[in-house]
PDB file of C-alpha atoms and ligand atoms in Angstrom:
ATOM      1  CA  UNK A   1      86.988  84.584  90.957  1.00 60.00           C
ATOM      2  CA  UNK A   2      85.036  86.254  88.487  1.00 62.00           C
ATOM      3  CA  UNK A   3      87.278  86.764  84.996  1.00 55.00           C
ATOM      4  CA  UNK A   4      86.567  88.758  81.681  1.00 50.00           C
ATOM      5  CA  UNK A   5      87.383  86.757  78.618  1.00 48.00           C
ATOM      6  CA  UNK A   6      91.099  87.846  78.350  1.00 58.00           C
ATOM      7  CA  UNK A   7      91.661  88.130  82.234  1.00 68.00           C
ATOM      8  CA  UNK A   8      91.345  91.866  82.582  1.00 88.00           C
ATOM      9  CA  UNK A   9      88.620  93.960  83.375  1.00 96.00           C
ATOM     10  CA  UNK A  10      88.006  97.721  82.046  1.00 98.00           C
ATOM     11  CA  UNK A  11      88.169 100.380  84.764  1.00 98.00           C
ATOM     12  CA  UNK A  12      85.946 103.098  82.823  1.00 98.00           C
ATOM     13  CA  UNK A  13      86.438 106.815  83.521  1.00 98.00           C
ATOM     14  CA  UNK A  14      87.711 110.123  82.082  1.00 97.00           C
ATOM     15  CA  UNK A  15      90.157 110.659  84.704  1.00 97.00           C
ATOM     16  CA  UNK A  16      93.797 109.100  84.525  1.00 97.00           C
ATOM     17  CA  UNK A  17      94.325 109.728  87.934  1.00 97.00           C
ATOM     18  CA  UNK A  18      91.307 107.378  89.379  1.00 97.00           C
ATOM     19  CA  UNK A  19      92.873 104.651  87.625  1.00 98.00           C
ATOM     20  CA  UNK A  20      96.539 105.596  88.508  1.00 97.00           C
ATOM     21  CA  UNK A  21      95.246 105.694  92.105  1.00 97.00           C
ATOM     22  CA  UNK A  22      93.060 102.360  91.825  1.00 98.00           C
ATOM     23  CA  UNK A  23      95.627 100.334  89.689  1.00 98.00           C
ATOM     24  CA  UNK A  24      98.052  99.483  92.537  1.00 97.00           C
ATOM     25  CA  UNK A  25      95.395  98.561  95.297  1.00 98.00           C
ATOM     26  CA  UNK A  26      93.785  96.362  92.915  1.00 98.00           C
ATOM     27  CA  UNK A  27      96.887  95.067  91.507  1.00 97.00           C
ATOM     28  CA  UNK A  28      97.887  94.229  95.085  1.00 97.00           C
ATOM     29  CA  UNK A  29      94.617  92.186  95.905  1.00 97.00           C
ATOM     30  CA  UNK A  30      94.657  90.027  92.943  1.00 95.00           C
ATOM     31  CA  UNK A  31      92.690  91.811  90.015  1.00 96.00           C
ATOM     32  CA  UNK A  32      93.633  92.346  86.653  1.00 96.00           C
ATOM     33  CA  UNK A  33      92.946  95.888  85.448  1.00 97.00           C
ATOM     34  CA  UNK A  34      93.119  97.409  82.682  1.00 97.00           C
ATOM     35  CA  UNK A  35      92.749 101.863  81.687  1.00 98.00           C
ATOM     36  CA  UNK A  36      89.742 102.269  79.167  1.00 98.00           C
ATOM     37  CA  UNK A  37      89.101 106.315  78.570  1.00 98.00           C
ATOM     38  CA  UNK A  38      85.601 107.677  77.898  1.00 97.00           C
ATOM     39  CA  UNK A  39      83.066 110.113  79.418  1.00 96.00           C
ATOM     40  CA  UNK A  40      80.404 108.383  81.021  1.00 96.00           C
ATOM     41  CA  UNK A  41      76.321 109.585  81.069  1.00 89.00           C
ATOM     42  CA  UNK A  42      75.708 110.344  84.070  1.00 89.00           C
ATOM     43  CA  UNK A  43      72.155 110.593  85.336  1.00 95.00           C
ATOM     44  CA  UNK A  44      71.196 113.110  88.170  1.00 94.00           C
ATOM     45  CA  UNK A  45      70.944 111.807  91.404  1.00 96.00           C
ATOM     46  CA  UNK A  46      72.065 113.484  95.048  1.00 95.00           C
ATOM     47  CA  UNK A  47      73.217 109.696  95.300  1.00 97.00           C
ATOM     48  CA  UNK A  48      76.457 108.235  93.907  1.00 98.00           C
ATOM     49  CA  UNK A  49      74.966 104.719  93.893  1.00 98.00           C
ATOM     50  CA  UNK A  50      72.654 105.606  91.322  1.00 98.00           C
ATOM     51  CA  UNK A  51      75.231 107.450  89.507  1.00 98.00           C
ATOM     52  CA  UNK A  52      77.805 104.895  89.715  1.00 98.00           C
ATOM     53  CA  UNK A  53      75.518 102.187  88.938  1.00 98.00           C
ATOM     54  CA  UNK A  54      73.859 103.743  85.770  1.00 97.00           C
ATOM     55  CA  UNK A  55      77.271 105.049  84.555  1.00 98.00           C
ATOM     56  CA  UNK A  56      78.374 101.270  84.785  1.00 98.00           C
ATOM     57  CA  UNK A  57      75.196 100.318  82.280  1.00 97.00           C
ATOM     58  CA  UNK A  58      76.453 102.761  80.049  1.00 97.00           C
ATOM     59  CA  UNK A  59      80.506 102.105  79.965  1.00 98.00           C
ATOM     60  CA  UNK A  60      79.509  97.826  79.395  1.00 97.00           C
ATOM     61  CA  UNK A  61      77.029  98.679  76.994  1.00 97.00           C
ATOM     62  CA  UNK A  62      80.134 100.643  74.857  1.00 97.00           C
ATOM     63  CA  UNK A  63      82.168  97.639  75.954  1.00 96.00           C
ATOM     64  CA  UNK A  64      80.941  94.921  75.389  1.00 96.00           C
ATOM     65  CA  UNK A  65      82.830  93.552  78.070  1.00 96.00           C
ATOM     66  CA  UNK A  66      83.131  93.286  81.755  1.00 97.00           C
ATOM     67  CA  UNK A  67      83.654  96.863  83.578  1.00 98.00           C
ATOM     68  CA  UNK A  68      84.255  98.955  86.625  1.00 98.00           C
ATOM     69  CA  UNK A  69      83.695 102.017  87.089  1.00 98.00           C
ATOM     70  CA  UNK A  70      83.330 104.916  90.281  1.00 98.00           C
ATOM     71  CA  UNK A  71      81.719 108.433  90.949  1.00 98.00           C
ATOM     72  CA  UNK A  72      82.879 110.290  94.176  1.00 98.00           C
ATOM     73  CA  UNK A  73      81.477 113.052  96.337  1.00 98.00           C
ATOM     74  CA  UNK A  74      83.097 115.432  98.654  1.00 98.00           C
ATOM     75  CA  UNK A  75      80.503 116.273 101.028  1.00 98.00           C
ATOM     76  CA  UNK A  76      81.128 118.941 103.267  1.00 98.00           C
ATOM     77  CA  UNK A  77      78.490 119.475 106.199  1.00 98.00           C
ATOM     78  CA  UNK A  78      78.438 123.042 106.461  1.00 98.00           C
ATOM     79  CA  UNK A  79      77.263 123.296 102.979  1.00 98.00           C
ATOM     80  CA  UNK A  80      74.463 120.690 103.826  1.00 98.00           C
ATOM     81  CA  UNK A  81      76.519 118.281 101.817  1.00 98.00           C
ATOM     82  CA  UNK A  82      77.439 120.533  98.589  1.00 98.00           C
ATOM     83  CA  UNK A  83      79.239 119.960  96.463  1.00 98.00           C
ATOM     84  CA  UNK A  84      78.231 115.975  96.964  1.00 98.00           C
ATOM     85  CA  UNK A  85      77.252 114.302  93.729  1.00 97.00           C
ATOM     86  CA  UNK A  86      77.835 117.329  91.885  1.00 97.00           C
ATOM     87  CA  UNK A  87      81.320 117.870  92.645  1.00 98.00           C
ATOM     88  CA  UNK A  88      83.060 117.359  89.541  1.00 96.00           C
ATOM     89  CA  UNK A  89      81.052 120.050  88.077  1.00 96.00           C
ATOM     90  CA  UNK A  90      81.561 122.442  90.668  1.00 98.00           C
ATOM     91  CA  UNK A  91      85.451 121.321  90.571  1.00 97.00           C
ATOM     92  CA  UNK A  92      84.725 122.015  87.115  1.00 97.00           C
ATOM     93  CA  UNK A  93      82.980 125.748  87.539  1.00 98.00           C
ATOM     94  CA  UNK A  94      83.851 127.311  91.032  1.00 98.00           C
ATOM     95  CA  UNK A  95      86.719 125.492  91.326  1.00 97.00           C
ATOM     96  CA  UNK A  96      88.441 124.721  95.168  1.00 97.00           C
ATOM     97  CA  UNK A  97      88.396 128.110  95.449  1.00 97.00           C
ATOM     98  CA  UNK A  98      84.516 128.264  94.861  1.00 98.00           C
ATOM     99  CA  UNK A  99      84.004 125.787  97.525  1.00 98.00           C
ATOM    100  CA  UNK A 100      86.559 127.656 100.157  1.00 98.00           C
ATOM    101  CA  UNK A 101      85.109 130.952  99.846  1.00 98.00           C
ATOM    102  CA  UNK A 102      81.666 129.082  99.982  1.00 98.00           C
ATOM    103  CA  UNK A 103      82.448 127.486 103.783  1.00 97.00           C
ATOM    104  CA  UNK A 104      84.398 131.148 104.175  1.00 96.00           C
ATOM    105  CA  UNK A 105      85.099 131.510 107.919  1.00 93.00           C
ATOM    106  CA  UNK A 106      82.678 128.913 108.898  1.00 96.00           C
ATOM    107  CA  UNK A 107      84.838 127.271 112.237  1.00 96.00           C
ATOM    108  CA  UNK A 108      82.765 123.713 111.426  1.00 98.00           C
ATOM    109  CA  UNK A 109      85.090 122.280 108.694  1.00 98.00           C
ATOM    110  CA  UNK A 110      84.150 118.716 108.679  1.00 98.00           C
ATOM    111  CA  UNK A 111      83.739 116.699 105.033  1.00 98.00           C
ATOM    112  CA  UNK A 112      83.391 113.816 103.996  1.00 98.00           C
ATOM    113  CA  UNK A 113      84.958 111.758 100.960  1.00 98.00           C
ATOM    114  CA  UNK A 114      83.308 108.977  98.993  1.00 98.00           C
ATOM    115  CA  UNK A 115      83.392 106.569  96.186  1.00 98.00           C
ATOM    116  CA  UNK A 116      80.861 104.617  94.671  1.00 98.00           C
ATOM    117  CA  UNK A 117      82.417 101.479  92.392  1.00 98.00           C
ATOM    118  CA  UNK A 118      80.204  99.127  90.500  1.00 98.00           C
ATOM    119  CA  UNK A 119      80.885  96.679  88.288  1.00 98.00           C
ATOM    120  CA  UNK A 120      78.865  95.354  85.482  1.00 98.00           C
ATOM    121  CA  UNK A 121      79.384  92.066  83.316  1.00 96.00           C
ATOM    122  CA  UNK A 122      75.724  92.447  81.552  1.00 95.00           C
ATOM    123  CA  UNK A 123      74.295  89.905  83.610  1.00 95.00           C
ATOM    124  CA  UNK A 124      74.800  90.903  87.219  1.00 94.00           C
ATOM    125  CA  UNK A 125      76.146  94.671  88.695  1.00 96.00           C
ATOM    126  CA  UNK A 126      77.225  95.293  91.952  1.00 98.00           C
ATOM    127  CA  UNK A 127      77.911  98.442  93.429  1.00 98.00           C
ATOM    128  CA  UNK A 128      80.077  99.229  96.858  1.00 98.00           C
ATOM    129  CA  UNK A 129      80.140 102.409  98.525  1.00 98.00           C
ATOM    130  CA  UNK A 130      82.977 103.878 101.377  1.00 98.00           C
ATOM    131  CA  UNK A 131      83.706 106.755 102.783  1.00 98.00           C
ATOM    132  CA  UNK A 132      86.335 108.721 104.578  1.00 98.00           C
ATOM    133  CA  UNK A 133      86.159 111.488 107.555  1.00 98.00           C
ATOM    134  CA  UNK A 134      87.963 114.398 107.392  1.00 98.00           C
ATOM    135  CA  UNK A 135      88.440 118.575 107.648  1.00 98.00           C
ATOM    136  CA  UNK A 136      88.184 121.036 105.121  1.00 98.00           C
ATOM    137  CA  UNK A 137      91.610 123.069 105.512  1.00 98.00           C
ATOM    138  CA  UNK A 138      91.195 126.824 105.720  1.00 97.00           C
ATOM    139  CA  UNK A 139      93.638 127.189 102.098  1.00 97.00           C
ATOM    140  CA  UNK A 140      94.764 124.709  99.864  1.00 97.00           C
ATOM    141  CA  UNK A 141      98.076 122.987 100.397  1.00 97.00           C
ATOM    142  CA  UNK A 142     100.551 120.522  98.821  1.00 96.00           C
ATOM    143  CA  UNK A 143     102.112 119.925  95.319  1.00 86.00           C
ATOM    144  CA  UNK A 144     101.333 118.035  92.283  1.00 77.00           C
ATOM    145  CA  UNK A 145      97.990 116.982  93.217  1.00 89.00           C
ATOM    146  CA  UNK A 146      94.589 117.207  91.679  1.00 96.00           C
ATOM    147  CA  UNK A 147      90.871 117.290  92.109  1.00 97.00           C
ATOM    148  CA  UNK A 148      89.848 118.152  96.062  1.00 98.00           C
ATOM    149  CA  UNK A 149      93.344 117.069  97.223  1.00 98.00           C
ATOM    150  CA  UNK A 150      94.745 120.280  98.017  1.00 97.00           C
ATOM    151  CA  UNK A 151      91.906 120.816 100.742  1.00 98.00           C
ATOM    152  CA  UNK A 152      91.183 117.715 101.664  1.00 98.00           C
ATOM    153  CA  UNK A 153      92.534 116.653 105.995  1.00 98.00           C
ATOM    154  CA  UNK A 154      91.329 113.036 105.991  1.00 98.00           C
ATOM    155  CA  UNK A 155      90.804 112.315 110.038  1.00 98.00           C
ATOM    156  CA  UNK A 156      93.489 111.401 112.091  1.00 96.00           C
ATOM    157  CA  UNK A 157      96.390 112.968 109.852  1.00 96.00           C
ATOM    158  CA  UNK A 158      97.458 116.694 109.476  1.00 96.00           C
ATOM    159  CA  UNK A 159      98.399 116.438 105.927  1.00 97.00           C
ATOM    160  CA  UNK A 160      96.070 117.177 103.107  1.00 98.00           C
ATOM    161  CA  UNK A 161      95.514 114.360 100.486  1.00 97.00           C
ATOM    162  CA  UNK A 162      98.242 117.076  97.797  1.00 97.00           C
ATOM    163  CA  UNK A 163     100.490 116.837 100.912  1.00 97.00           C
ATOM    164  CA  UNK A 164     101.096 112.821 101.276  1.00 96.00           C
ATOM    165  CA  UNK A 165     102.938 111.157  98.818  1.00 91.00           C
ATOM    166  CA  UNK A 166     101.181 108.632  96.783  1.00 92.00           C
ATOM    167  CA  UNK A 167     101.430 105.675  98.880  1.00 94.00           C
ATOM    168  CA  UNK A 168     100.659 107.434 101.997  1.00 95.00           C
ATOM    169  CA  UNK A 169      96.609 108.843 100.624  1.00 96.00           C
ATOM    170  CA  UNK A 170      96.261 105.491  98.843  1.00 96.00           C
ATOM    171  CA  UNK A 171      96.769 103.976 102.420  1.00 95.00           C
ATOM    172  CA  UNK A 172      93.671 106.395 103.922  1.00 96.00           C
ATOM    173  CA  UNK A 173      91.389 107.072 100.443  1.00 97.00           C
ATOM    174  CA  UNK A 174      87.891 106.634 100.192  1.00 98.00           C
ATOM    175  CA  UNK A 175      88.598 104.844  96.425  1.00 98.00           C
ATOM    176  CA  UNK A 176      90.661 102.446  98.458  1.00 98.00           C
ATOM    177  CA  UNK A 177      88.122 101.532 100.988  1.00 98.00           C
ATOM    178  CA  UNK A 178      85.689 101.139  97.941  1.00 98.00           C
ATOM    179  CA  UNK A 179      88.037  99.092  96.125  1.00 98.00           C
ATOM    180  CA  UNK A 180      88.550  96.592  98.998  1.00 98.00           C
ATOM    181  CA  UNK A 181      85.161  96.231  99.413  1.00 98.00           C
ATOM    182  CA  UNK A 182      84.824  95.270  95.782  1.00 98.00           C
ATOM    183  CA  UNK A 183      87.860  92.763  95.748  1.00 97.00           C
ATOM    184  CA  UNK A 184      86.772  90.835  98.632  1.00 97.00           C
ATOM    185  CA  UNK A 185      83.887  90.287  96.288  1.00 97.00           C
ATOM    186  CA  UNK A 186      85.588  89.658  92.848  1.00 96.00           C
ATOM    187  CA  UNK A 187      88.453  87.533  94.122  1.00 94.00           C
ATOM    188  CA  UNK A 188      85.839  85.885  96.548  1.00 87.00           C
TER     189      UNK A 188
HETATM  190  P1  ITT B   1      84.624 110.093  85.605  1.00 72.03           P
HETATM  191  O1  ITT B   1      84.877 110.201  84.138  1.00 72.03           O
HETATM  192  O2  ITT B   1      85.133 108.800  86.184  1.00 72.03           O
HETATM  193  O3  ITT B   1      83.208 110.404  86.012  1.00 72.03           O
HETATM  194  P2  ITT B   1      85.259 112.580  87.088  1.00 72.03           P
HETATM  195  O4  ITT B   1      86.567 113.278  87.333  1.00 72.03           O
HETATM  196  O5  ITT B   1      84.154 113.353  86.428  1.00 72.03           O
HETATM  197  O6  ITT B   1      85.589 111.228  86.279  1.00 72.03           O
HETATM  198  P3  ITT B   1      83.683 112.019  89.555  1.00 72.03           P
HETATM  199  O7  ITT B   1      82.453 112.682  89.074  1.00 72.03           O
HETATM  200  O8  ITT B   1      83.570 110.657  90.119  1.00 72.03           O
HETATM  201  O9  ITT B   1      84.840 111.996  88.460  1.00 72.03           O
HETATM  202  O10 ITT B   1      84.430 112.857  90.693  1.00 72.03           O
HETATM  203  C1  ITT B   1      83.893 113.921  91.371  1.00 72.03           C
HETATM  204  C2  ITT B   1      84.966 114.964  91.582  1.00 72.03           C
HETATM  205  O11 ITT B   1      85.737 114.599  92.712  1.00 72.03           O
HETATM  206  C3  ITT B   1      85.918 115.145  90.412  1.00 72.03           C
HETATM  207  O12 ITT B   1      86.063 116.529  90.212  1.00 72.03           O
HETATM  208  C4  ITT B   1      87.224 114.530  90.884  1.00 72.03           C
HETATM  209  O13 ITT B   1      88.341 115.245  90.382  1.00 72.03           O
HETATM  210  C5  ITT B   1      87.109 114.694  92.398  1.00 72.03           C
HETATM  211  N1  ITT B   1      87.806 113.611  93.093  1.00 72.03           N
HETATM  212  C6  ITT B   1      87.414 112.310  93.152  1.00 72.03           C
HETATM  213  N2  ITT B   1      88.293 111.570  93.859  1.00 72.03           N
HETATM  214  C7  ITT B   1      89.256 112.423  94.249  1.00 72.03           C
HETATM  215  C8  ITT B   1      90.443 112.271  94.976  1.00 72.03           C
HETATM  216  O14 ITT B   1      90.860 111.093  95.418  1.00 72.03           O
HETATM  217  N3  ITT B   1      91.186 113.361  95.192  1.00 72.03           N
HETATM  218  C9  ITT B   1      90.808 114.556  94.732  1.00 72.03           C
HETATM  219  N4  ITT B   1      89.709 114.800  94.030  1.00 72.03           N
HETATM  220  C10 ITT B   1      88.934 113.738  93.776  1.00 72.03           C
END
């Protein structure tokens, strides 16, 4: 197992609910994580590997310290992947309702969700990349929810991501897939 000097590592981002999201699968496999808040550079790229991985440099360089970090895309296939690596700044711009009235009645709905993690301890960085199938709904639905939740059908399931409860979209995220991918690493 791979440790930071006090036991914890830094999970890097600007959004609370990543970590909120992150803390309990990571928890649950064995790694000790800790909220650090700061805005990452991000370089352009259509690919969240070299996003994730040069937003990594940057948040251990601030650091000091051993750090993960992730950058997800929702890439939706009638678009020809928009929004994709650019889809917190279209979350950001034209909003869900950008996106919807982007796809308008387009019958293909199918998307797909990813997240890039990488870690960086200055000497060696890693970066692992999942993905999750799913359906654009035709309006947003569900409560309490943010980002591309309320649009979001992952396959197999008729409940947007802002219609499960917590434990339920944990159990069928793309940051969870990522996150076991880089557990089975850390925790060796
Ligand atoms: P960082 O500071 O970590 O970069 P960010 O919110 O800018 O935070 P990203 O660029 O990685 O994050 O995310 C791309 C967009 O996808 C962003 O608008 C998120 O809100 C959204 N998003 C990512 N994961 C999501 C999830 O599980 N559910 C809903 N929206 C999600």
């Amino acid at each position: 197992m791979r440790r930071s000097s006090d036991g914890a590592l830094r999970f890097v981002s600007s959004n609370r609910h990543k970590y909120d999201e992150a803390l309990p699968v990571l928890r649950g496999l064995g790694v000790r994580v800790e909220y650090e808040r700061a805005r990452l550079q991000e370089v352009q790229s259509d690919d969240l590997a070299v996003i994730v991985r040069a937003k990594a440099r940057d948040a251990y360089c601030r650091l000091g310290r051993p750090v993960i970090v992730e950058d997800d895309g929702l890439f939706v296939e009638a678009l020809s992947g928009f929004p994709g690596a650019y889809s917190s700044h279209a979350l950001r711009t034209i909003g869900v309702a950008g996106v919807l009235k982007l796809l308008g009645g387009n019958g293909d709905r199918r998307a797909k969700f990813s997240a890039a993690i990488a870690y960086d301890d200055g000497s060696e960085g890693r970066t692992f990349v999942a993905s999750v199938r799913g359906m654009i709904s035709e309006a947003p639905r569900g409560e309490k929810s943010w980002g591309y939740d309320p649009v979001f059908v992952p396959d197999g399931q008729d409940k947007t991501f802002a219609e499960m409860g917590p434990d339920q979209k944990i159990g069928t995220s793309h940051r969870t897939r990522a996150l076991e991918a880089f557990a089975e690493w850390y925790v060796g």
